[in-house]
mmCIF file of C-alpha atoms in Angstrom:
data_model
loop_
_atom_site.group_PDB
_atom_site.id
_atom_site.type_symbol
_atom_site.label_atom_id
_atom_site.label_comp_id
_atom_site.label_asym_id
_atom_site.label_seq_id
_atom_site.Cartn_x
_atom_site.Cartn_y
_atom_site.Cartn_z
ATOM 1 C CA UNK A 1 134.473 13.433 20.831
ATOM 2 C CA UNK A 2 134.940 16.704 23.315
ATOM 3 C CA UNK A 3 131.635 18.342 21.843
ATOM 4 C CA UNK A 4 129.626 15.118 22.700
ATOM 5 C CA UNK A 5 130.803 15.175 26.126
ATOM 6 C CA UNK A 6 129.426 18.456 26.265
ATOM 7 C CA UNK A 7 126.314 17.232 24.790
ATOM 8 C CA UNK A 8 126.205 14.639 27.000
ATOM 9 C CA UNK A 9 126.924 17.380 30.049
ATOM 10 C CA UNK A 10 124.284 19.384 28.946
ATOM 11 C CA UNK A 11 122.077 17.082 28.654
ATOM 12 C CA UNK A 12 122.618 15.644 31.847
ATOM 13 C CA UNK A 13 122.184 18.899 33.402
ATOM 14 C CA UNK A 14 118.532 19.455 32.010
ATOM 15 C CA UNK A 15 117.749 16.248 33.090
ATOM 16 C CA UNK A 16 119.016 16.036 36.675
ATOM 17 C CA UNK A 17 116.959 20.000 37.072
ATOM 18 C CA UNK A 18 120.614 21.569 37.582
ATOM 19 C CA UNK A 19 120.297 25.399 37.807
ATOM 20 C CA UNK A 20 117.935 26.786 34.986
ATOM 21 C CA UNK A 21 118.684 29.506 32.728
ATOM 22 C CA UNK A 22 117.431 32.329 34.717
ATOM 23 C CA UNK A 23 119.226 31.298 38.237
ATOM 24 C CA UNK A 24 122.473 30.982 36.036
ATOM 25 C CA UNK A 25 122.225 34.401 34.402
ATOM 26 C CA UNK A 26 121.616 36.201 38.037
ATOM 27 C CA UNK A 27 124.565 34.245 39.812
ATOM 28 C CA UNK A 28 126.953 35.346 36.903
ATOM 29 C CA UNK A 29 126.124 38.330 37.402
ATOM 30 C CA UNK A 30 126.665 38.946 40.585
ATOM 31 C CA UNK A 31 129.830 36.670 41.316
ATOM 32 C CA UNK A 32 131.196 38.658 37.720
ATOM 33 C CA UNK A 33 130.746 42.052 40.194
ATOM 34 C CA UNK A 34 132.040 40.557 43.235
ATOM 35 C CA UNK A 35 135.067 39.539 41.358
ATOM 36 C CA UNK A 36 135.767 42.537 39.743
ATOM 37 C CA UNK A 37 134.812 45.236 42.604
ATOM 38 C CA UNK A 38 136.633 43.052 45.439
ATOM 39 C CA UNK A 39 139.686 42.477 43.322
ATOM 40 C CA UNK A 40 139.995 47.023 42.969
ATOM 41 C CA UNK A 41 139.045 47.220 46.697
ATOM 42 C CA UNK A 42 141.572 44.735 47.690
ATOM 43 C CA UNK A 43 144.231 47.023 46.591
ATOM 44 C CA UNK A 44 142.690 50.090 48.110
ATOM 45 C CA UNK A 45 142.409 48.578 51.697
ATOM 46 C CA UNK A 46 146.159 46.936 51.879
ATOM 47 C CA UNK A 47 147.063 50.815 50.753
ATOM 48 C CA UNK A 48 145.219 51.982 53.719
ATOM 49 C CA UNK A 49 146.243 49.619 56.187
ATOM 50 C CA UNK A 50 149.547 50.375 56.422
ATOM 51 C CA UNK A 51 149.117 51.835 60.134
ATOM 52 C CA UNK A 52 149.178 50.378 63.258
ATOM 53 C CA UNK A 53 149.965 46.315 63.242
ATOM 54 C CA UNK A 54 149.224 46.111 67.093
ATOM 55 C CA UNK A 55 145.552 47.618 67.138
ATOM 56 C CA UNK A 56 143.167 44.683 67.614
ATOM 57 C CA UNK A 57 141.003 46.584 64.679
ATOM 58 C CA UNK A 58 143.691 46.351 62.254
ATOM 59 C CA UNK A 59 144.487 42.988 62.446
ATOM 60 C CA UNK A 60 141.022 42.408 62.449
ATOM 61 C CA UNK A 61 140.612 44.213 59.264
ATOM 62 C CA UNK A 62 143.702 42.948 58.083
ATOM 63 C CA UNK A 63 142.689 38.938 58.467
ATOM 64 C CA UNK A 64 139.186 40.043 56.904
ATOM 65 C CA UNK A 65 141.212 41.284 54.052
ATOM 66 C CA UNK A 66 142.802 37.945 53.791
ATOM 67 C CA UNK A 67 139.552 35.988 54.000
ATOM 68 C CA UNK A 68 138.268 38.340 50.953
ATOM 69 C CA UNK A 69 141.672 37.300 49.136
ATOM 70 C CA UNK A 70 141.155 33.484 49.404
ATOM 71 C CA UNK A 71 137.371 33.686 48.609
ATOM 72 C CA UNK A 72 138.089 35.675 44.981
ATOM 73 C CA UNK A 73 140.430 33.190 44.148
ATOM 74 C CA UNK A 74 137.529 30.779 43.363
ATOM 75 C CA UNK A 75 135.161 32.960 42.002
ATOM 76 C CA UNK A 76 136.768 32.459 38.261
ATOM 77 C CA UNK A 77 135.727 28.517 38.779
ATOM 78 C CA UNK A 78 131.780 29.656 39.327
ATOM 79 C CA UNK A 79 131.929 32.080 37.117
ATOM 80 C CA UNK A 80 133.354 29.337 34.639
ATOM 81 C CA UNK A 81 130.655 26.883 35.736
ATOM 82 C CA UNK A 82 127.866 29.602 35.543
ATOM 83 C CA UNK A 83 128.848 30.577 32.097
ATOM 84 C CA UNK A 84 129.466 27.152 30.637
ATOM 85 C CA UNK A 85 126.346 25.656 32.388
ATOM 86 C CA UNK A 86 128.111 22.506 33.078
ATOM 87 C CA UNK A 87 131.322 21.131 36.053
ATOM 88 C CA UNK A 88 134.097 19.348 33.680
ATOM 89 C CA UNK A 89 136.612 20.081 36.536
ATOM 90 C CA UNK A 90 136.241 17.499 39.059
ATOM 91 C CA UNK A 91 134.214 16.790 42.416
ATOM 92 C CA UNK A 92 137.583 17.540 44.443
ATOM 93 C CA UNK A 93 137.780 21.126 42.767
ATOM 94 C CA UNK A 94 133.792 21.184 43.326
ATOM 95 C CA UNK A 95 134.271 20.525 46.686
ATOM 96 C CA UNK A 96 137.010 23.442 47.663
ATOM 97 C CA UNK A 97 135.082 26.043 45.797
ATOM 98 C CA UNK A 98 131.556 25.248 46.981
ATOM 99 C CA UNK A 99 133.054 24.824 50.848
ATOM 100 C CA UNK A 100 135.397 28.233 50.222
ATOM 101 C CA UNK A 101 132.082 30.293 50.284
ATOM 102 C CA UNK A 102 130.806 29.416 53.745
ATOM 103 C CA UNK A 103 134.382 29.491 55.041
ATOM 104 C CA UNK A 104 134.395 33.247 53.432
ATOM 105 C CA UNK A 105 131.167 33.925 55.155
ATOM 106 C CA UNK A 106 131.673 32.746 58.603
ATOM 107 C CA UNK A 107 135.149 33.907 58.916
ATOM 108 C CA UNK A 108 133.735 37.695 57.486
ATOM 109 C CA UNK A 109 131.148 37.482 60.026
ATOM 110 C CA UNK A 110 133.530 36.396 62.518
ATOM 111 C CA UNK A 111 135.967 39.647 62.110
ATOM 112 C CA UNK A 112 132.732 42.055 61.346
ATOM 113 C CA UNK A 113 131.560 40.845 65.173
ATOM 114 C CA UNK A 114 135.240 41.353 66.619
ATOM 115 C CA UNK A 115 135.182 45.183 64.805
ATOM 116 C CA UNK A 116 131.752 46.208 65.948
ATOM 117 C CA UNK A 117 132.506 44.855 69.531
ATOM 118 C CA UNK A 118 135.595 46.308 70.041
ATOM 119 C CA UNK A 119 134.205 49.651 68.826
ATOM 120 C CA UNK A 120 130.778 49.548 71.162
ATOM 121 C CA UNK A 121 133.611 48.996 74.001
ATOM 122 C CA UNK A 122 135.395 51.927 73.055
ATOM 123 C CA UNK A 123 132.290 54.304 72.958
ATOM 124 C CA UNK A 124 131.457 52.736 76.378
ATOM 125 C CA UNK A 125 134.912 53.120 78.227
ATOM 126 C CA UNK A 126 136.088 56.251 75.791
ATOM 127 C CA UNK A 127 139.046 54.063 75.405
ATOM 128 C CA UNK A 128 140.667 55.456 72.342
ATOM 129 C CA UNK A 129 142.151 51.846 70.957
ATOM 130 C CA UNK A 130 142.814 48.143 72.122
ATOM 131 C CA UNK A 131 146.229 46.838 71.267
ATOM 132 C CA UNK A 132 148.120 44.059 71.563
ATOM 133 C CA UNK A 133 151.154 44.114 73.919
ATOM 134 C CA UNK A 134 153.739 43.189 70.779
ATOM 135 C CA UNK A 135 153.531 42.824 67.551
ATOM 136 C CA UNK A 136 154.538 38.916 67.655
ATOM 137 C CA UNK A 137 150.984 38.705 69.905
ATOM 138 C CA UNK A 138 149.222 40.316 66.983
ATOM 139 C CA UNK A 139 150.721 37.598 64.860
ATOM 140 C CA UNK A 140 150.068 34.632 66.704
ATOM 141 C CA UNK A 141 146.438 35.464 67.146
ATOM 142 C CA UNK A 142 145.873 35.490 63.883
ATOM 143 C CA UNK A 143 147.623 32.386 62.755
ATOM 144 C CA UNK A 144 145.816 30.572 65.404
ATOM 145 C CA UNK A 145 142.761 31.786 64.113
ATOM 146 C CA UNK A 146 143.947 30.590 60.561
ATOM 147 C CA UNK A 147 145.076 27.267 61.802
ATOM 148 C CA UNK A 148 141.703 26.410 62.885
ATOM 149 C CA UNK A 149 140.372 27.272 59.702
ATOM 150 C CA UNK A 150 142.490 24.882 57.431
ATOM 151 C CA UNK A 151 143.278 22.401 59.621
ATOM 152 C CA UNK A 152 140.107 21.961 61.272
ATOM 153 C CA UNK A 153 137.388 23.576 59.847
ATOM 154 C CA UNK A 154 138.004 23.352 55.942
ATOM 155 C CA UNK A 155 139.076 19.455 56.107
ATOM 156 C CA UNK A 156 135.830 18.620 58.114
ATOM 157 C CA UNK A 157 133.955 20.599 55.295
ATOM 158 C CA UNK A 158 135.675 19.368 52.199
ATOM 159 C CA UNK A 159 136.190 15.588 53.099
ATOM 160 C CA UNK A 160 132.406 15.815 54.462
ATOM 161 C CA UNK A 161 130.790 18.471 51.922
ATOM 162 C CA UNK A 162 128.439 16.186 49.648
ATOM 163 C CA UNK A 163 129.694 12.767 50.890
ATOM 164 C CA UNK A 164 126.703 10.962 50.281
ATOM 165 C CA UNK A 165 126.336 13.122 47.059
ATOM 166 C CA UNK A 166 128.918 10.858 45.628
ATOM 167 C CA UNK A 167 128.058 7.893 46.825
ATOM 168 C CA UNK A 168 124.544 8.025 45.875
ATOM 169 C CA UNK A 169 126.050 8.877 42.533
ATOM 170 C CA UNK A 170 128.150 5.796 42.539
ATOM 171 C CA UNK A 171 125.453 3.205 43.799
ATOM 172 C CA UNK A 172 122.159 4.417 41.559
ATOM 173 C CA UNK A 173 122.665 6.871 39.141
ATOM 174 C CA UNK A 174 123.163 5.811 35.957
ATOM 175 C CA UNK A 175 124.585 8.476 34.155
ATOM 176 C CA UNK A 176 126.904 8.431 36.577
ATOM 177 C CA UNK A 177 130.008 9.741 34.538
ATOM 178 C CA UNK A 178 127.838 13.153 32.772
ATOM 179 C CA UNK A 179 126.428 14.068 36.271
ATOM 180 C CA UNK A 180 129.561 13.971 38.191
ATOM 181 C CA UNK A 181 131.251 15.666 35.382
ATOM 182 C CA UNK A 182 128.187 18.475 34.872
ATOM 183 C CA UNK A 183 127.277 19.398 38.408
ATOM 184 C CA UNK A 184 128.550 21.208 41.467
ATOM 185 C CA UNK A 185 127.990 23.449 44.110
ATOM 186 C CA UNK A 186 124.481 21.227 44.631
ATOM 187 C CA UNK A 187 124.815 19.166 48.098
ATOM 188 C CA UNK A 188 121.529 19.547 49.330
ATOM 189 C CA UNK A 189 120.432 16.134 49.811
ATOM 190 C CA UNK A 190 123.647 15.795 53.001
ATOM 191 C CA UNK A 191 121.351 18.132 55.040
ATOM 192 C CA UNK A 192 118.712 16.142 54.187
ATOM 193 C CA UNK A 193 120.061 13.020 55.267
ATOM 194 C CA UNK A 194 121.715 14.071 58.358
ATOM 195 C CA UNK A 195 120.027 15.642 61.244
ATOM 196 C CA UNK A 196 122.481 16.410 63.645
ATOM 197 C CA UNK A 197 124.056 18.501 60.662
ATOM 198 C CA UNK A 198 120.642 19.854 59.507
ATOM 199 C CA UNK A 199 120.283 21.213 63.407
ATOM 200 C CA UNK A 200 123.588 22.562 63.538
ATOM 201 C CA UNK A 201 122.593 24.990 60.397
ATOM 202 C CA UNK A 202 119.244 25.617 62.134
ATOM 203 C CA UNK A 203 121.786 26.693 65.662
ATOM 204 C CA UNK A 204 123.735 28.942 63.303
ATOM 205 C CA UNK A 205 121.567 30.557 61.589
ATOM 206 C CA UNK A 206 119.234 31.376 63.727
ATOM 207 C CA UNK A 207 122.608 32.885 65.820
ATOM 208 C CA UNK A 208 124.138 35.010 63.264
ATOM 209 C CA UNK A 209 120.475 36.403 62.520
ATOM 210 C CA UNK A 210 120.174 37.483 66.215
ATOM 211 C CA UNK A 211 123.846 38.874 66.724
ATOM 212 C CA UNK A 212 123.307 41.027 63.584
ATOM 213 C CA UNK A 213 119.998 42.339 64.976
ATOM 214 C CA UNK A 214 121.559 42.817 68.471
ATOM 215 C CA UNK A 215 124.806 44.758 66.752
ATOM 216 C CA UNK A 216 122.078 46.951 64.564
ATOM 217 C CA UNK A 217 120.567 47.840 67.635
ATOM 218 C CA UNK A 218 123.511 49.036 69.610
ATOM 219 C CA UNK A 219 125.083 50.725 67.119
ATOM 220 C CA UNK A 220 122.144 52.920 65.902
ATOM 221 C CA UNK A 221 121.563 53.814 69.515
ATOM 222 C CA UNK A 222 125.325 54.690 69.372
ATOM 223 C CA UNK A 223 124.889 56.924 66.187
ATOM 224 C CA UNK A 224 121.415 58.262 67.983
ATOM 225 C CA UNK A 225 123.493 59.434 71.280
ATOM 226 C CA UNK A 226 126.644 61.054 68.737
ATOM 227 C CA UNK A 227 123.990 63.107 67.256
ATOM 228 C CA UNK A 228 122.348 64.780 70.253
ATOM 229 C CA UNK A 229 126.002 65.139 71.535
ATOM 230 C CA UNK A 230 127.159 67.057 68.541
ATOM 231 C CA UNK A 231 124.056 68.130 66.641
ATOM 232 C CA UNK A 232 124.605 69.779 63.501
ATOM 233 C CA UNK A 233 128.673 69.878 63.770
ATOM 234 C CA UNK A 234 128.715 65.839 64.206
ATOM 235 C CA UNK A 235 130.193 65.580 60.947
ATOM 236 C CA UNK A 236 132.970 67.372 62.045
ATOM 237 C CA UNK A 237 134.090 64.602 64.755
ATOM 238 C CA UNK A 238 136.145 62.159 64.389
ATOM 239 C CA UNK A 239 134.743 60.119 66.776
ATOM 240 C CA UNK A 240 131.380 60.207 64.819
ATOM 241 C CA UNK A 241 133.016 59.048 61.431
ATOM 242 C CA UNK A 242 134.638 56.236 63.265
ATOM 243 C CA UNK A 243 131.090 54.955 64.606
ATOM 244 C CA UNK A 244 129.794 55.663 61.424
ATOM 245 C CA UNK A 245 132.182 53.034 58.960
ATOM 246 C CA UNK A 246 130.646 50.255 61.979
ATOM 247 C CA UNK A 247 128.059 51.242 61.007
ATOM 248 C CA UNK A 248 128.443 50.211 57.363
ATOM 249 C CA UNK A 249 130.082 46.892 58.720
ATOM 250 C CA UNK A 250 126.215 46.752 60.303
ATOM 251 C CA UNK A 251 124.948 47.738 57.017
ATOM 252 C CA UNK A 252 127.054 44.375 55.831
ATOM 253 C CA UNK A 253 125.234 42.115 58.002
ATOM 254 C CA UNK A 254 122.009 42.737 57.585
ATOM 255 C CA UNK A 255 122.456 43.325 53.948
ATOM 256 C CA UNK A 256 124.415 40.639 52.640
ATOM 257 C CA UNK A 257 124.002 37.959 55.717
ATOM 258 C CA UNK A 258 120.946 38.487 57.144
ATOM 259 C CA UNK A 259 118.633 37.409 54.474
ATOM 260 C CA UNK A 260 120.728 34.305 53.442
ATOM 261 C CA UNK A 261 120.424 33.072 57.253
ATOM 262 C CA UNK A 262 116.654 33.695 57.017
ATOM 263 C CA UNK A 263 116.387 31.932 53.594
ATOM 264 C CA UNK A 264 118.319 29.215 55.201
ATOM 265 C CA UNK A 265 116.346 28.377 57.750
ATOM 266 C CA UNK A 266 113.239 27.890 55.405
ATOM 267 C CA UNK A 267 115.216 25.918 53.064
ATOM 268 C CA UNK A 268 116.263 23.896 55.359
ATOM 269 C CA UNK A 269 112.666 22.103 55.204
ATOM 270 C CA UNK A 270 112.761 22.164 51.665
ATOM 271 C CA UNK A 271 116.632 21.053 50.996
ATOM 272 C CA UNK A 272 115.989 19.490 47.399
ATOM 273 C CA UNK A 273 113.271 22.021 46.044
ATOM 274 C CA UNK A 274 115.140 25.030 46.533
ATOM 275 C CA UNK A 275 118.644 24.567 46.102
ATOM 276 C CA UNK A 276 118.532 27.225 43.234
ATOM 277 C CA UNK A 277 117.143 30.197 45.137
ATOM 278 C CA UNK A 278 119.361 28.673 47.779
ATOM 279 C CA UNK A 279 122.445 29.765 45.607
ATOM 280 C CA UNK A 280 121.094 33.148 44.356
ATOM 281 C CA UNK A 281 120.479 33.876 48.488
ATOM 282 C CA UNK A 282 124.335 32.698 49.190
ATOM 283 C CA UNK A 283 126.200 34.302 46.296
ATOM 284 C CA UNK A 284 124.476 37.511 48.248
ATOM 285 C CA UNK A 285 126.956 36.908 50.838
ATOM 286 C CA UNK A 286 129.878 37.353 48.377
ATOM 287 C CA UNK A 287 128.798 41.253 48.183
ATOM 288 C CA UNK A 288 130.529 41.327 51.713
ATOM 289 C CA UNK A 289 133.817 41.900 49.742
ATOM 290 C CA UNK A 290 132.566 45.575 48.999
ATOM 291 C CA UNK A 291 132.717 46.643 52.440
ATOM 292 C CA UNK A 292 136.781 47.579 51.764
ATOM 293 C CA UNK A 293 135.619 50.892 49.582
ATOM 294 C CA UNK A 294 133.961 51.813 53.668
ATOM 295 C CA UNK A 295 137.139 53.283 54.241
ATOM 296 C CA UNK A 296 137.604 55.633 50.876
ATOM 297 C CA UNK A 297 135.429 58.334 52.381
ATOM 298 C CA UNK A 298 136.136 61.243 55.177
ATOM 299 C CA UNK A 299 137.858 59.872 58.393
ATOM 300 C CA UNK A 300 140.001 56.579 57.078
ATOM 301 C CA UNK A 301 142.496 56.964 59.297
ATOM 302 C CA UNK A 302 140.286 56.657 62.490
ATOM 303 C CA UNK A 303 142.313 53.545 62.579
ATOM 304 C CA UNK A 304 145.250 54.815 61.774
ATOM 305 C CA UNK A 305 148.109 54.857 64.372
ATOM 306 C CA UNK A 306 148.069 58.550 64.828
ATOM 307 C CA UNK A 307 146.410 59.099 68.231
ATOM 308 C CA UNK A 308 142.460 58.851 66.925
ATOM 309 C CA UNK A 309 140.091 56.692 67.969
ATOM 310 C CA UNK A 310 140.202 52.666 65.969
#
């Protein structure tokens, strides 16, 4: 009975143009490597960040950390679903992976803009760190900032995140049971139906696309002026290594963000068509998790709490 409800799964996938063969192999791939690399550099960066819990970087780093922790935890499930081609663990399951990616992305995007900004302010005012006053502030902020996220944010996603998916299921399919068992992560047709939701992607994207251009510009212009100040001894600086890992964080956005947002806003017009290369473009954003081995090379402890520059 079991193998002909994988049959049947299988089947159904073919049928309903779930992700081909090729799409399937790449996305292992790549979520296998983001598992694997971000679950080593997870324990290298909670090593190193054993410093200063009132610097505004380290809590920053610190909560990005956290966001990389909750995002690995699914990554078995699509690994599972790449690998066995078919969903058989429910749309409720479905639903908290497929919405833990974007919360993984914003929120990493969210503490990458916090990092680089509070570092272009220190170059500018030759401040050597921001701090909180205690380290109960510290704490607060970031629960607050965690609050939002699963009380506000990740209910409005996952009680939202292919509705109509379900309900179109429901009313007209009629393998009903085999698709909702076989598919996942494929909610294209929401955007489709809703415009107001469709714009706010367009808003976002379009935002996160010009921030990460903005940020690349500053902070090579910061890296230009660190050069003609210390010309060949640069390297010898702290100050320079310190600009140098934001600049990797840039290196993140434009890398692993950037060409998902500008994707996005072409598949936007063509929601059902390219979901596939729409997943293959997002699971690109995962490879934000390897920005933890930035701090394994010469000048880690520019954010330590030992009188250098954060």
């Amino acid at each position: 009975m079991s193998s002909q409800v994988s049959s049947n799964s299988t089947m159904s996938v073919s049928e309903d143009d779930a992700l081909p063969f090729l799409y399937r192999l790449v996305l292992l791939s790549i979520y296998s490597l983001v598992l694997v690399i971000g679950t080593i550099g997870l324990g290298l960066i909670i090593h190193i960040l054993q410093n200063n819990m009132r610097s505004v970087i380290t809590i920053a780093l610190l909560n990005l950390t956290l966001a990389h922790l909750f995002f690995l935890l699914t990554v078995p499930f699509r690994i599972y679903y790449y690998v066995a081609g078919y969903w058989g663990l429910g749309k409720a399951l479905c639903k908290v992976v497929s919405s833990m990616i974007h919360v993984h992305m914003y929120m990493a995007f969210f503490f990458y803009v916090v990092i680089l900004v509070i570092r272009l302010l220190g170059f500018r005012s030759k401040k050597d760190r921001y701090e909180f006053y205690r380290k109960l502030h510290a704490f607060v902020a970031s629960v607050a900032v965690w609050v939002v996220v699963f009380v506000v944010i990740f209910p409005l996603l996952y009680f939202n995140y292919g509705k109509e998916d379900h309900e179109d299921s429901t009313n007209h399919n009629r393998n009903k049971t085999a698709s909702n068992v076989s598919q996942c992560f494929q909610f294209g047709s929401h955007l489709k139906k809703h415009d107001v939701v469709k714009m706010l992607n367009y808003i976002m994207s379009t935002v996160i696309i010009i921030v990460a251009c903005v940020l690349t510009a500053l902070q090579c212009h910061v890296m230009i002026l660190l050069t003609r100040k210390y010309g060949r001894d640069c390297r010898s600086h702290q100050e320079f290594w310190a600009q140098l890992k934001s600049l990797c964080f840039v290196m993140v956005l434009l890398v692993c963000f950037a060409p998902y947002h500008v994707f996005r806003i072409y598949y936007l017009g063509n929601l059902l068509q390219l979901e596939a290369p729409n997943e293959v473009f997002l699971s690109l954003t995962a490879l934000s998790c390897f920005d933890m081995f930035t701090f394994l090379g010469r000048g880690h402890c520019y954010m330590c709490d030992r009188g250098r520059t954060v």
